GROMACS .gro file of C-alpha atoms in nm:
model
   76
    1MET     CA    1  -5.548  -0.631  -3.935
    2SER     CA    2  -5.881  -0.802  -3.950
    3GLY     CA    3  -6.172  -0.708  -3.729
    4ASP     CA    4  -6.123  -1.027  -3.527
    5GLU     CA    5  -5.771  -0.930  -3.423
    6GLN     CA    6  -5.883  -0.586  -3.314
    7ALA     CA    7  -6.177  -0.725  -3.118
    8THR     CA    8  -5.954  -0.948  -2.902
    9GLY     CA    9  -5.759  -0.652  -2.767
   10ASP     CA   10  -5.429  -0.826  -2.840
   11PRO     CA   11  -5.163  -0.551  -2.832
   12THR     CA   12  -4.933  -0.751  -3.058
   13GLY     CA   13  -5.186  -0.751  -3.340
   14GLY     CA   14  -5.240  -1.127  -3.321
   15GLY     CA   15  -4.877  -1.215  -3.390
   16GLY     CA   16  -4.871  -1.532  -3.187
   17ARG     CA   17  -4.680  -1.645  -2.881
   18ILE     CA   18  -4.335  -1.528  -2.990
   19MET     CA   19  -4.453  -1.181  -3.089
   20GLY     CA   20  -4.655  -1.163  -2.766
   21TRP     CA   21  -4.342  -1.235  -2.564
   22VAL     CA   22  -4.142  -0.979  -2.764
   23PHE     CA   23  -4.408  -0.714  -2.704
   24ARG     CA   24  -4.436  -0.783  -2.331
   25HIS     CA   25  -4.062  -0.807  -2.260
   26LEU     CA   26  -3.887  -0.594  -2.521
   27ALA     CA   27  -4.125  -0.351  -2.688
   28GLY     CA   28  -4.410  -0.324  -2.442
   29PRO     CA   29  -4.530  -0.022  -2.249
   30SER     CA   30  -4.269   0.126  -2.019
   31GLN     CA   31  -4.301   0.115  -1.644
   32VAL     CA   32  -4.320   0.465  -1.500
   33GLN     CA   33  -4.384   0.395  -1.135
   34GLY     CA   34  -4.145   0.617  -0.938
   35ALA     CA   35  -3.989   0.762  -1.252
   36VAL     CA   36  -4.087   1.123  -1.184
   37GLN     CA   37  -3.940   1.141  -0.836
   38GLY     CA   38  -3.618   0.962  -0.917
   39GLY     CA   39  -3.459   0.680  -0.727
   40SER     CA   40  -3.308   0.844  -0.423
   41ARG     CA   41  -3.457   1.039  -0.136
   42HIS     CA   42  -3.245   1.339  -0.235
   43ALA     CA   43  -3.385   1.332  -0.589
   44ARG     CA   44  -3.743   1.307  -0.460
   45ASP     CA   45  -3.691   1.597  -0.219
   46ALA     CA   46  -3.534   1.811  -0.492
   47TRP     CA   47  -3.826   1.733  -0.723
   48LYS     CA   48  -4.079   1.829  -0.455
   49GLN     CA   49  -3.897   2.155  -0.380
   50ASP     CA   50  -3.883   2.243  -0.749
   51LEU     CA   51  -4.254   2.169  -0.786
   52GLU     CA   52  -4.336   2.390  -0.487
   53ARG     CA   53  -4.125   2.676  -0.629
   54ARG     CA   54  -4.309   2.648  -0.960
   55LYS     CA   55  -4.646   2.651  -0.787
   56GLN     CA   56  -4.545   2.954  -0.581
   57TRP     CA   57  -4.432   3.139  -0.895
   58SER     CA   58  -4.766   3.061  -1.060
   59ARG     CA   59  -4.956   3.189  -0.755
   60GLU     CA   60  -4.752   3.509  -0.756
   61GLN     CA   61  -4.816   3.564  -1.128
   62ARG     CA   62  -5.190   3.511  -1.086
   63GLU     CA   63  -5.196   3.756  -0.794
   64ARG     CA   64  -4.995   4.013  -0.992
   65LYS     CA   65  -5.233   3.990  -1.288
   66ARG     CA   66  -5.534   4.013  -1.057
   67ALA     CA   67  -5.391   4.327  -0.894
   68GLU     CA   68  -5.328   4.481  -1.236
   69ARG     CA   69  -5.687   4.412  -1.344
   70GLU     CA   70  -5.824   4.565  -1.024
   71ALA     CA   71  -5.602   4.873  -1.068
   72ARG     CA   72  -5.733   4.921  -1.425
   73ARG     CA   73  -6.092   4.890  -1.306
   74ALA     CA   74  -6.032   5.143  -1.028
   75GLU     CA   75  -5.893   5.394  -1.281
   76GLN     CA   76  -6.204   5.377  -1.500
   0.00000   0.00000   0.00000
């Protein structure tokens, strides 16, 4: 690519109208809005519950490690 093509910010690399259409409609960036939660209310709720369980596990692990460190310090 030449410097001019890069300067324009054209994601197709300056390929023209046909390549621009192909990039936008067939090969372009994917749409991810709502993809994490899923399509249904049940899927969103299940995702939120799973996330909360993971966060709770992480909190418990941090607390366990903190308690172990404090116990080691108290022994010394």
